[in-house]
Tab-separated table of N, CA, C and O in Angstrom:
chain	number	residue	atom	x	y	z
A	1	UNK	N	76.577	-30.716	16.326
A	1	UNK	CA	76.858	-29.752	17.373
A	1	UNK	C	76.458	-28.342	16.921
A	1	UNK	O	75.860	-27.611	17.672
A	2	UNK	N	76.860	-27.968	15.650
A	2	UNK	CA	76.510	-26.650	15.139
A	2	UNK	C	75.005	-26.484	15.034
A	2	UNK	O	74.469	-25.419	15.293
A	3	UNK	N	74.321	-27.547	14.672
A	3	UNK	CA	72.866	-27.498	14.564
A	3	UNK	C	72.230	-27.259	15.930
A	3	UNK	O	71.315	-26.451	16.065
A	4	UNK	N	72.728	-27.926	16.956
A	4	UNK	CA	72.207	-27.735	18.315
A	4	UNK	C	72.439	-26.311	18.800
A	4	UNK	O	71.558	-25.708	19.422
A	5	UNK	N	73.620	-25.777	18.516
A	5	UNK	CA	73.938	-24.411	18.926
A	5	UNK	C	73.048	-23.409	18.190
A	5	UNK	O	72.528	-22.473	18.786
A	6	UNK	N	72.856	-23.624	16.892
A	6	UNK	CA	71.974	-22.763	16.114
A	6	UNK	C	70.555	-22.830	16.670
A	6	UNK	O	69.889	-21.807	16.834
A	7	UNK	N	70.073	-24.022	16.951
A	7	UNK	CA	68.728	-24.208	17.480
A	7	UNK	C	68.572	-23.516	18.844
A	7	UNK	O	67.569	-22.857	19.099
A	8	UNK	N	69.579	-23.636	19.691
A	8	UNK	CA	69.550	-23.001	21.009
A	8	UNK	C	69.506	-21.475	20.872
A	8	UNK	O	68.724	-20.796	21.544
A	9	UNK	N	70.316	-20.905	19.962
A	9	UNK	CA	70.308	-19.465	19.726
A	9	UNK	C	68.948	-19.004	19.187
A	9	UNK	O	68.424	-17.973	19.580
A	10	UNK	N	68.389	-19.811	18.277
A	10	UNK	CA	67.094	-19.479	17.706
A	10	UNK	C	66.011	-19.435	18.795
A	10	UNK	O	65.209	-18.503	18.853
A	11	UNK	N	66.002	-20.419	19.663
A	11	UNK	CA	65.019	-20.461	20.762
A	11	UNK	C	65.215	-19.267	21.698
A	11	UNK	O	64.252	-18.607	22.089
A	12	UNK	N	66.448	-18.968	22.031
A	12	UNK	CA	66.745	-17.850	22.911
A	12	UNK	C	66.284	-16.524	22.304
A	12	UNK	O	65.640	-15.708	22.963
A	13	UNK	N	66.590	-16.297	21.046
A	13	UNK	CA	66.180	-15.059	20.369
A	13	UNK	C	64.662	-14.970	20.267
A	13	UNK	O	64.071	-13.907	20.470
A	14	UNK	N	64.010	-16.077	19.965
A	14	UNK	CA	62.545	-16.093	19.892
A	14	UNK	C	61.941	-15.738	21.245
A	14	UNK	O	61.004	-14.935	21.328
A	15	UNK	N	62.476	-16.311	22.302
A	15	UNK	CA	61.991	-16.015	23.649
A	15	UNK	C	62.188	-14.540	23.989
A	15	UNK	O	61.294	-13.883	24.518
A	16	UNK	N	63.350	-13.990	23.680
A	16	UNK	CA	63.617	-12.582	23.969
A	16	UNK	C	62.679	-11.668	23.189
A	16	UNK	O	62.153	-10.691	23.737
A	17	UNK	N	62.455	-11.956	21.927
A	17	UNK	CA	61.542	-11.142	21.123
A	17	UNK	C	60.123	-11.220	21.662
A	17	UNK	O	59.416	-10.221	21.760
A	18	UNK	N	59.681	-12.398	22.035
A	18	UNK	CA	58.340	-12.562	22.609
A	18	UNK	C	58.209	-11.767	23.895
A	18	UNK	O	57.198	-11.126	24.139
A	19	UNK	N	59.236	-11.784	24.726
A	19	UNK	CA	59.225	-11.056	25.991
A	19	UNK	C	59.111	-9.549	25.754
A	19	UNK	O	58.338	-8.861	26.419
A	20	UNK	N	59.870	-9.019	24.806
A	20	UNK	CA	59.810	-7.595	24.484
A	20	UNK	C	58.427	-7.225	23.972
A	20	UNK	O	57.823	-6.251	24.401
A	21	UNK	N	57.884	-8.000	23.071
A	21	UNK	CA	56.556	-7.730	22.519
A	21	UNK	C	55.500	-7.824	23.617
A	21	UNK	O	54.600	-6.997	23.707
A	22	UNK	N	55.606	-8.797	24.470
A	22	UNK	CA	54.652	-8.976	25.567
A	22	UNK	C	54.677	-7.784	26.513
A	22	UNK	O	53.635	-7.284	26.917
A	23	UNK	N	55.852	-7.299	26.879
A	23	UNK	CA	55.976	-6.137	27.773
A	23	UNK	C	55.382	-4.897	27.129
A	23	UNK	O	54.701	-4.116	27.784
A	24	UNK	N	55.636	-4.692	25.849
A	24	UNK	CA	55.096	-3.513	25.159
A	24	UNK	C	53.579	-3.561	25.105
A	24	UNK	O	52.917	-2.566	25.289
A	25	UNK	N	52.990	-4.738	24.883
A	25	UNK	CA	51.531	-4.816	24.804
A	25	UNK	C	50.908	-4.572	26.169
A	25	UNK	O	49.867	-3.958	26.269
A	26	UNK	N	51.540	-5.016	27.248
A	26	UNK	CA	51.018	-4.748	28.591
A	26	UNK	C	51.054	-3.255	28.878
A	26	UNK	O	50.136	-2.701	29.458
A	27	UNK	N	52.120	-2.588	28.485
A	27	UNK	CA	52.236	-1.167	28.733
A	27	UNK	C	51.173	-0.399	27.943
A	27	UNK	O	50.588	0.541	28.446
A	28	UNK	N	50.895	-0.818	26.718
A	28	UNK	CA	49.905	-0.110	25.921
A	28	UNK	C	48.500	-0.316	26.463
A	28	UNK	O	47.617	0.472	26.180
A	29	UNK	N	48.273	-1.373	27.233
A	29	UNK	CA	46.973	-1.599	27.856
A	29	UNK	C	46.706	-0.597	28.972
A	29	UNK	O	45.571	-0.420	29.382
A	30	UNK	N	47.740	0.033	29.483
A	30	UNK	CA	47.602	0.997	30.573
A	30	UNK	C	48.320	2.290	30.188
A	30	UNK	O	49.518	2.424	30.409
A	31	UNK	N	47.578	3.253	29.647
A	31	UNK	CA	48.220	4.499	29.236
A	31	UNK	C	48.720	5.349	30.406
A	31	UNK	O	49.453	6.301	30.195
A	32	UNK	N	48.341	4.999	31.632
A	32	UNK	CA	48.779	5.764	32.805
A	32	UNK	C	50.035	5.178	33.449
A	32	UNK	O	50.661	5.834	34.283
A	33	UNK	N	50.411	3.976	33.050
A	33	UNK	CA	51.543	3.287	33.661
A	33	UNK	C	52.812	4.122	33.571
A	33	UNK	O	53.162	4.629	32.505
A	34	UNK	N	53.483	4.280	34.714
A	34	UNK	CA	54.756	5.004	34.808
A	34	UNK	C	54.656	6.448	34.330
A	34	UNK	O	55.578	6.963	33.693
A	35	UNK	N	53.524	7.097	34.610
A	35	UNK	CA	53.358	8.510	34.259
A	35	UNK	C	53.127	9.327	35.519
A	35	UNK	O	52.756	8.800	36.563
A	36	UNK	N	53.370	10.643	35.386
A	36	UNK	CA	53.108	11.595	36.464
A	36	UNK	C	52.356	12.783	35.889
A	36	UNK	O	52.614	13.202	34.758
A	37	UNK	N	51.426	13.325	36.684
A	37	UNK	CA	50.562	14.413	36.243
A	37	UNK	C	50.451	15.420	37.374
A	37	UNK	O	50.270	15.041	38.528
A	38	UNK	N	50.545	16.722	37.052
A	38	UNK	CA	50.351	17.704	38.113
A	38	UNK	C	49.137	18.567	37.804
A	38	UNK	O	48.752	18.767	36.665
A	39	UNK	N	48.517	19.034	38.894
A	39	UNK	CA	47.328	19.862	38.761
A	39	UNK	C	47.006	20.530	40.079
A	39	UNK	O	47.607	20.233	41.114
A	40	UNK	N	46.040	21.431	40.040
A	40	UNK	CA	45.613	22.156	41.230
A	40	UNK	C	44.390	21.468	41.811
A	40	UNK	O	43.270	21.661	41.338
A	41	UNK	N	44.595	20.655	42.838
A	41	UNK	CA	43.497	19.960	43.508
A	41	UNK	C	42.941	20.850	44.613
A	41	UNK	O	43.656	21.676	45.183
A	42	UNK	N	41.675	20.663	44.913
A	42	UNK	CA	41.018	21.436	45.974
A	42	UNK	C	41.058	20.608	47.257
A	42	UNK	O	40.192	19.776	47.489
A	43	UNK	N	42.075	20.846	48.125
A	43	UNK	CA	42.279	20.019	49.324
A	43	UNK	C	42.464	20.844	50.591
A	43	UNK	O	43.467	20.673	51.270
A	44	UNK	N	41.589	21.613	51.127
A	44	UNK	CA	40.382	22.187	50.536
A	44	UNK	C	40.690	23.403	49.654
A	44	UNK	O	39.933	23.732	48.753
A	45	UNK	N	41.815	24.091	49.885
A	45	UNK	CA	42.203	25.178	48.986
A	45	UNK	C	42.926	24.580	47.790
A	45	UNK	O	43.442	23.479	47.860
A	46	UNK	N	42.967	25.348	46.704
A	46	UNK	CA	43.706	24.856	45.536
A	46	UNK	C	45.180	24.707	45.883
A	46	UNK	O	45.816	25.653	46.351
A	47	UNK	N	45.680	23.513	45.681
A	47	UNK	CA	47.058	23.176	45.996
A	47	UNK	C	47.614	22.333	44.868
A	47	UNK	O	46.955	21.415	44.382
A	48	UNK	N	48.833	22.629	44.449
A	48	UNK	CA	49.448	21.847	43.377
A	48	UNK	C	49.892	20.492	43.906
A	48	UNK	O	50.635	20.409	44.892
A	49	UNK	N	49.404	19.433	43.261
A	49	UNK	CA	49.786	18.068	43.628
A	49	UNK	C	50.259	17.340	42.379
A	49	UNK	O	50.074	17.800	41.260
A	50	UNK	N	50.860	16.187	42.597
A	50	UNK	CA	51.288	15.307	41.514
A	50	UNK	C	50.649	13.943	41.736
A	50	UNK	O	50.663	13.416	42.854
A	51	UNK	N	50.073	13.392	40.678
A	51	UNK	CA	49.586	12.014	40.687
A	51	UNK	C	50.641	11.170	39.990
A	51	UNK	O	50.955	11.400	38.817
A	52	UNK	N	51.208	10.200	40.717
A	52	UNK	CA	52.248	9.327	40.153
A	52	UNK	C	51.677	7.908	40.049
A	52	UNK	O	51.362	7.284	41.062
A	53	UNK	N	51.544	7.423	38.812
A	53	UNK	CA	50.964	6.111	38.551
A	53	UNK	C	52.053	5.069	38.373
A	53	UNK	O	52.982	5.267	37.591
A	54	UNK	N	51.934	3.962	39.083
A	54	UNK	CA	52.792	2.806	38.843
A	54	UNK	C	51.883	1.682	38.345
A	54	UNK	O	50.779	1.952	37.864
A	55	UNK	N	52.302	0.455	38.464
A	55	UNK	CA	51.558	-0.664	37.903
A	55	UNK	C	50.116	-0.728	38.406
A	55	UNK	O	49.193	-0.880	37.625
A	56	UNK	N	49.901	-0.616	39.706
A	56	UNK	CA	48.550	-0.716	40.260
A	56	UNK	C	48.314	0.275	41.396
A	56	UNK	O	47.367	0.137	42.160
A	57	UNK	N	49.178	1.288	41.503
A	57	UNK	CA	49.111	2.223	42.628
A	57	UNK	C	49.250	3.657	42.144
A	57	UNK	O	49.982	3.933	41.202
A	58	UNK	N	48.526	4.543	42.817
A	58	UNK	CA	48.669	5.981	42.591
A	58	UNK	C	49.223	6.578	43.873
A	58	UNK	O	48.656	6.389	44.947
A	59	UNK	N	50.338	7.289	43.761
A	59	UNK	CA	50.859	8.085	44.866
A	59	UNK	C	50.461	9.526	44.599
A	59	UNK	O	50.645	10.023	43.486
A	60	UNK	N	49.925	10.176	45.612
A	60	UNK	CA	49.616	11.598	45.516
A	60	UNK	C	50.719	12.329	46.268
A	60	UNK	O	50.945	12.075	47.445
A	61	UNK	N	51.422	13.221	45.556
A	61	UNK	CA	52.548	13.924	46.146
A	61	UNK	C	52.237	15.403	46.314
A	61	UNK	O	51.646	16.028	45.428
A	62	UNK	N	52.653	15.926	47.433
A	62	UNK	CA	52.642	17.362	47.701
A	62	UNK	C	54.103	17.729	47.872
A	62	UNK	O	54.750	17.297	48.822
A	63	UNK	N	54.645	18.473	46.906
A	63	UNK	CA	56.091	18.670	46.876
A	63	UNK	C	56.725	17.322	46.574
A	63	UNK	O	56.345	16.639	45.631
A	64	UNK	N	57.662	16.894	47.382
A	64	UNK	CA	58.304	15.587	47.202
A	64	UNK	C	57.770	14.546	48.176
A	64	UNK	O	58.313	13.449	48.264
A	65	UNK	N	56.718	14.886	48.926
A	65	UNK	CA	56.202	14.003	49.963
A	65	UNK	C	54.923	13.310	49.507
A	65	UNK	O	54.001	13.945	49.018
A	66	UNK	N	54.886	11.972	49.672
A	66	UNK	CA	53.671	11.212	49.370
A	66	UNK	C	52.677	11.470	50.496
A	66	UNK	O	52.950	11.180	51.661
A	67	UNK	N	51.514	12.046	50.136
A	67	UNK	CA	50.501	12.352	51.152
A	67	UNK	C	49.335	11.365	51.121
A	67	UNK	O	48.508	11.363	52.032
A	68	UNK	N	49.301	10.546	50.078
A	68	UNK	CA	48.202	9.580	49.957
A	68	UNK	C	48.587	8.513	48.947
A	68	UNK	O	49.297	8.790	47.985
A	69	UNK	N	48.109	7.282	49.173
A	69	UNK	CA	48.280	6.210	48.193
A	69	UNK	C	46.940	5.531	47.961
A	69	UNK	O	46.137	5.378	48.882
A	70	UNK	N	46.720	5.154	46.710
A	70	UNK	CA	45.495	4.458	46.322
A	70	UNK	C	45.851	3.353	45.343
A	70	UNK	O	46.766	3.511	44.545
A	71	UNK	N	45.140	2.250	45.402
A	71	UNK	CA	45.236	1.224	44.368
A	71	UNK	C	44.298	1.621	43.246
A	71	UNK	O	43.287	2.295	43.483
A	72	UNK	N	44.616	1.184	42.027
A	72	UNK	CA	43.714	1.468	40.918
A	72	UNK	C	43.722	0.339	39.904
A	72	UNK	O	44.677	-0.425	39.808
A	73	UNK	N	42.622	0.248	39.178
A	73	UNK	CA	42.513	-0.629	38.019
A	73	UNK	C	41.820	0.167	36.919
A	73	UNK	O	41.049	1.091	37.199
A	74	UNK	N	42.121	-0.199	35.675
A	74	UNK	CA	41.488	0.438	34.526
A	74	UNK	C	40.600	-0.570	33.823
A	74	UNK	O	40.946	-1.741	33.724
A	75	UNK	N	39.473	-0.066	33.345
A	75	UNK	CA	38.567	-0.885	32.548
A	75	UNK	C	37.927	0.027	31.520
A	75	UNK	O	37.201	0.956	31.885
A	76	UNK	N	38.233	-0.222	30.242
A	76	UNK	CA	37.785	0.650	29.157
A	76	UNK	C	38.247	2.070	29.454
A	76	UNK	O	39.421	2.308	29.586
A	77	UNK	N	37.330	3.004	29.607
A	77	UNK	CA	37.730	4.390	29.886
A	77	UNK	C	37.408	4.779	31.326
A	77	UNK	O	37.214	5.942	31.638
A	78	UNK	N	37.378	3.783	32.222
A	78	UNK	CA	37.086	4.031	33.632
A	78	UNK	C	38.282	3.642	34.500
A	78	UNK	O	38.996	2.687	34.206
A	79	UNK	N	38.451	4.422	35.576
A	79	UNK	CA	39.478	4.105	36.568
A	79	UNK	C	38.774	3.851	37.895
A	79	UNK	O	37.949	4.657	38.339
A	80	UNK	N	39.051	2.692	38.480
A	80	UNK	CA	38.525	2.330	39.792
A	80	UNK	C	39.645	2.531	40.799
A	80	UNK	O	40.743	2.005	40.608
A	81	UNK	N	39.359	3.303	41.842
A	81	UNK	CA	40.394	3.584	42.837
A	81	UNK	C	39.924	3.150	44.213
A	81	UNK	O	38.728	3.102	44.494
A	82	UNK	N	40.896	2.785	45.045
A	82	UNK	CA	40.611	2.365	46.414
A	82	UNK	C	41.673	2.949	47.335
A	82	UNK	O	42.871	2.771	47.113
A	83	UNK	N	41.217	3.645	48.357
A	83	UNK	CA	42.103	4.301	49.323
A	83	UNK	C	42.956	3.277	50.063
A	83	UNK	O	42.449	2.256	50.525
A	84	UNK	N	44.253	3.539	50.134
A	84	UNK	CA	45.168	2.744	50.959
A	84	UNK	C	45.471	3.491	52.244
A	84	UNK	O	45.219	3.007	53.333
A	85	UNK	N	46.049	4.678	52.082
A	85	UNK	CA	46.428	5.478	53.240
A	85	UNK	C	46.586	6.917	52.807
A	85	UNK	O	46.733	7.206	51.621
A	86	UNK	N	46.542	7.814	53.770
A	86	UNK	CA	46.795	9.198	53.416
A	86	UNK	C	46.113	10.203	54.307
A	86	UNK	O	45.469	9.855	55.293
A	87	UNK	N	46.253	11.460	53.896
A	87	UNK	CA	45.803	12.575	54.698
A	87	UNK	C	44.371	13.020	54.467
A	87	UNK	O	43.874	13.873	55.181
A	88	UNK	N	43.681	12.457	53.471
A	88	UNK	CA	42.294	12.862	53.266
A	88	UNK	C	41.407	12.180	54.290
A	88	UNK	O	41.795	11.180	54.900
A	89	UNK	N	40.207	12.700	54.453
A	89	UNK	CA	39.294	12.061	55.418
A	89	UNK	C	38.693	10.749	54.921
A	89	UNK	O	37.805	10.210	55.552
A	90	UNK	N	39.175	10.209	53.821
A	90	UNK	CA	38.683	8.920	53.311
A	90	UNK	C	39.257	7.790	54.159
A	90	UNK	O	40.444	7.787	54.473
A	91	UNK	N	38.415	6.834	54.493
A	91	UNK	CA	38.883	5.652	55.214
A	91	UNK	C	39.566	4.695	54.249
A	91	UNK	O	39.245	4.669	53.056
A	92	UNK	N	40.498	3.908	54.764
A	92	UNK	CA	41.139	2.881	53.940
A	92	UNK	C	40.054	1.960	53.396
A	92	UNK	O	39.112	1.613	54.101
A	93	UNK	N	40.172	1.610	52.132
A	93	UNK	CA	39.185	0.742	51.490
A	93	UNK	C	38.061	1.499	50.796
A	93	UNK	O	37.260	0.896	50.090
A	94	UNK	N	38.006	2.822	50.976
A	94	UNK	CA	36.971	3.630	50.335
A	94	UNK	C	37.180	3.605	48.828
A	94	UNK	O	38.276	3.848	48.340
A	95	UNK	N	36.110	3.306	48.083
A	95	UNK	CA	36.226	3.115	46.635
A	95	UNK	C	35.593	4.256	45.856
A	95	UNK	O	34.645	4.888	46.315
A	96	UNK	N	36.157	4.471	44.662
A	96	UNK	CA	35.615	5.458	43.741
A	96	UNK	C	35.777	4.988	42.319
A	96	UNK	O	36.634	4.154	42.011
A	97	UNK	N	34.922	5.522	41.443
A	97	UNK	CA	34.992	5.186	40.018
A	97	UNK	C	34.847	6.482	39.229
A	97	UNK	O	33.940	7.280	39.487
A	98	UNK	N	35.769	6.675	38.281
A	98	UNK	CA	35.797	7.877	37.456
A	98	UNK	C	35.978	7.494	36.004
A	98	UNK	O	36.635	6.504	35.695
A	99	UNK	N	35.417	8.293	35.124
A	99	UNK	CA	35.745	8.196	33.706
A	99	UNK	C	37.041	8.978	33.559
A	99	UNK	O	37.173	10.060	34.133
A	100	UNK	N	38.010	8.422	32.857
A	100	UNK	CA	39.247	9.172	32.656
A	100	UNK	C	39.486	9.354	31.169
A	100	UNK	O	39.116	8.511	30.353
A	101	UNK	N	40.086	10.490	30.833
A	101	UNK	CA	40.441	10.781	29.451
A	101	UNK	C	41.846	11.350	29.423
A	101	UNK	O	42.165	12.244	30.201
A	102	UNK	N	42.663	10.806	28.544
A	102	UNK	CA	43.970	11.381	28.260
A	102	UNK	C	43.817	12.085	26.928
A	102	UNK	O	43.578	11.453	25.897
A	103	UNK	N	43.896	13.414	26.975
A	103	UNK	CA	43.734	14.236	25.783
A	103	UNK	C	45.054	14.961	25.565
A	103	UNK	O	45.353	15.939	26.262
A	104	UNK	N	45.854	14.451	24.639
A	104	UNK	CA	47.183	15.023	24.437
A	104	UNK	C	48.020	14.845	25.685
A	104	UNK	O	48.270	13.726	26.121
A	105	UNK	N	48.421	15.944	26.270
A	105	UNK	CA	49.244	15.930	27.488
A	105	UNK	C	48.405	16.209	28.743
A	105	UNK	O	48.951	16.570	29.782
A	106	UNK	N	47.084	16.028	28.647
A	106	UNK	CA	46.177	16.309	29.767
A	106	UNK	C	45.447	15.050	30.219
A	106	UNK	O	45.089	14.206	29.401
A	107	UNK	N	45.212	14.961	31.527
A	107	UNK	CA	44.423	13.891	32.125
A	107	UNK	C	43.252	14.537	32.842
A	107	UNK	O	43.439	15.446	33.659
A	108	UNK	N	42.036	14.085	32.515
A	108	UNK	CA	40.820	14.594	33.161
A	108	UNK	C	40.034	13.402	33.684
A	108	UNK	O	39.856	12.407	32.972
A	109	UNK	N	39.561	13.496	34.933
A	109	UNK	CA	38.735	12.449	35.515
A	109	UNK	C	37.370	13.030	35.865
A	109	UNK	O	37.286	14.083	36.496
A	110	UNK	N	36.316	12.318	35.463
A	110	UNK	CA	34.941	12.758	35.702
A	110	UNK	C	34.251	11.732	36.579
A	110	UNK	O	34.300	10.526	36.299
A	111	UNK	N	33.592	12.205	37.610
A	111	UNK	CA	32.950	11.343	38.606
A	111	UNK	C	31.899	10.426	37.991
A	111	UNK	O	31.043	10.874	37.235
A	112	UNK	N	31.977	9.147	38.350
A	112	UNK	CA	30.896	8.190	38.129
A	112	UNK	C	30.263	7.897	39.487
A	112	UNK	O	29.069	8.059	39.671
A	113	UNK	N	31.104	7.493	40.455
A	113	UNK	CA	30.646	7.287	41.832
A	113	UNK	C	31.865	7.319	42.750
A	113	UNK	O	32.966	6.983	42.325
A	114	UNK	N	31.654	7.736	43.989
A	114	UNK	CA	32.750	7.753	44.962
A	114	UNK	C	32.169	7.765	46.368
A	114	UNK	O	31.266	8.552	46.661
A	115	UNK	N	32.690	6.888	47.219
A	115	UNK	CA	32.250	6.806	48.609
A	115	UNK	C	32.858	7.913	49.469
A	115	UNK	O	32.445	8.107	50.599
A	116	UNK	N	33.823	8.645	48.934
A	116	UNK	CA	34.517	9.692	49.684
A	116	UNK	C	34.282	11.044	49.009
A	116	UNK	O	34.852	11.319	47.951
A	117	UNK	N	33.484	11.895	49.628
A	117	UNK	CA	33.175	13.194	49.024
A	117	UNK	C	34.402	14.103	48.964
A	117	UNK	O	34.519	14.912	48.051
A	118	UNK	N	35.311	13.975	49.909
A	118	UNK	CA	36.516	14.809	49.888
A	118	UNK	C	37.368	14.509	48.661
A	118	UNK	O	37.985	15.405	48.081
A	119	UNK	N	37.413	13.266	48.248
A	119	UNK	CA	38.214	12.894	47.086
A	119	UNK	C	37.588	13.443	45.801
A	119	UNK	O	38.295	13.826	44.876
A	120	UNK	N	36.260	13.503	45.757
A	120	UNK	CA	35.576	14.031	44.576
A	120	UNK	C	36.067	15.444	44.285
A	120	UNK	O	36.391	15.785	43.150
A	121	UNK	N	36.158	16.269	45.319
A	121	UNK	CA	36.584	17.662	45.148
A	121	UNK	C	38.022	17.768	44.665
A	121	UNK	O	38.382	18.734	44.008
A	122	UNK	N	38.848	16.784	44.988
A	122	UNK	CA	40.256	16.886	44.599
A	122	UNK	C	40.553	16.248	43.240
A	122	UNK	O	41.607	16.506	42.678
A	123	UNK	N	39.631	15.432	42.711
A	123	UNK	CA	39.894	14.764	41.435
A	123	UNK	C	39.019	15.255	40.290
A	123	UNK	O	39.500	15.449	39.185
A	124	UNK	N	37.743	15.426	40.552
A	124	UNK	CA	36.802	15.696	39.464
A	124	UNK	C	37.028	17.051	38.816
A	124	UNK	O	37.139	18.066	39.480
A	125	UNK	N	37.099	17.023	37.500
A	125	UNK	CA	37.160	18.252	36.730
A	125	UNK	C	38.511	18.946	36.705
A	125	UNK	O	38.683	19.946	36.025
A	126	UNK	N	39.475	18.421	37.418
A	126	UNK	CA	40.806	19.013	37.418
A	126	UNK	C	41.523	18.567	36.137
A	126	UNK	O	41.480	17.405	35.764
A	127	UNK	N	42.169	19.500	35.476
A	127	UNK	CA	42.978	19.145	34.308
A	127	UNK	C	44.408	18.966	34.802
A	127	UNK	O	45.047	19.909	35.252
A	128	UNK	N	44.860	17.726	34.777
A	128	UNK	CA	46.227	17.409	35.173
A	128	UNK	C	47.108	17.418	33.937
A	128	UNK	O	46.742	16.865	32.903
A	129	UNK	N	48.258	18.042	34.038
A	129	UNK	CA	49.220	18.133	32.936
A	129	UNK	C	50.289	17.063	33.114
A	129	UNK	O	50.811	16.863	34.216
A	130	UNK	N	50.629	16.403	32.024
A	130	UNK	CA	51.643	15.353	32.079
A	130	UNK	C	53.012	15.936	32.349
A	130	UNK	O	53.376	16.975	31.808
A	131	UNK	N	53.749	15.248	33.202
A	131	UNK	CA	55.116	15.624	33.526
A	131	UNK	C	56.032	14.627	32.823
A	131	UNK	O	55.861	13.423	32.942
A	132	UNK	N	57.009	15.138	32.082
A	132	UNK	CA	57.998	14.238	31.471
A	132	UNK	C	58.872	13.668	32.560
A	132	UNK	O	59.462	14.406	33.350
A	133	UNK	N	58.931	12.344	32.610
A	133	UNK	CA	59.729	11.651	33.620
A	133	UNK	C	60.964	11.106	32.941
A	133	UNK	O	60.880	10.328	32.006
A	134	UNK	N	62.111	11.519	33.402
A	134	UNK	CA	63.394	11.037	32.873
A	134	UNK	C	63.762	9.775	33.603
A	134	UNK	O	63.734	9.708	34.822
A	135	UNK	N	64.113	8.728	32.845
A	135	UNK	CA	64.516	7.460	33.485
A	135	UNK	C	65.993	7.298	33.430
A	135	UNK	O	66.694	7.787	32.656
């Protein structure tokens, strides 16, 4: 009986440790996951916005209001984005590709290609500063 209980505890602890390690490795694969960045986007005048990254979505906030949402994926040092909804003149499904760099507490995106010219003006070359998010 003691052996079975020990074995059960061992399996449970092994599973929990594997789960923790697995979650940490997924998070390290996406340096933007659960981060927020603010910067002055040109929409069309310079306006302070926040980019809020979740697992596969970017919310663009003006003040506390979400004004646009986009899906995204990362590949090497590139971010692929696709318009979901929002206030820009981009149609839903409009795609863009940018090189992204996280340099210290800064996020910079450089145009590779984008089907929406309005989005280019609001993303390219802007230095976004990381916002500490309290959980």
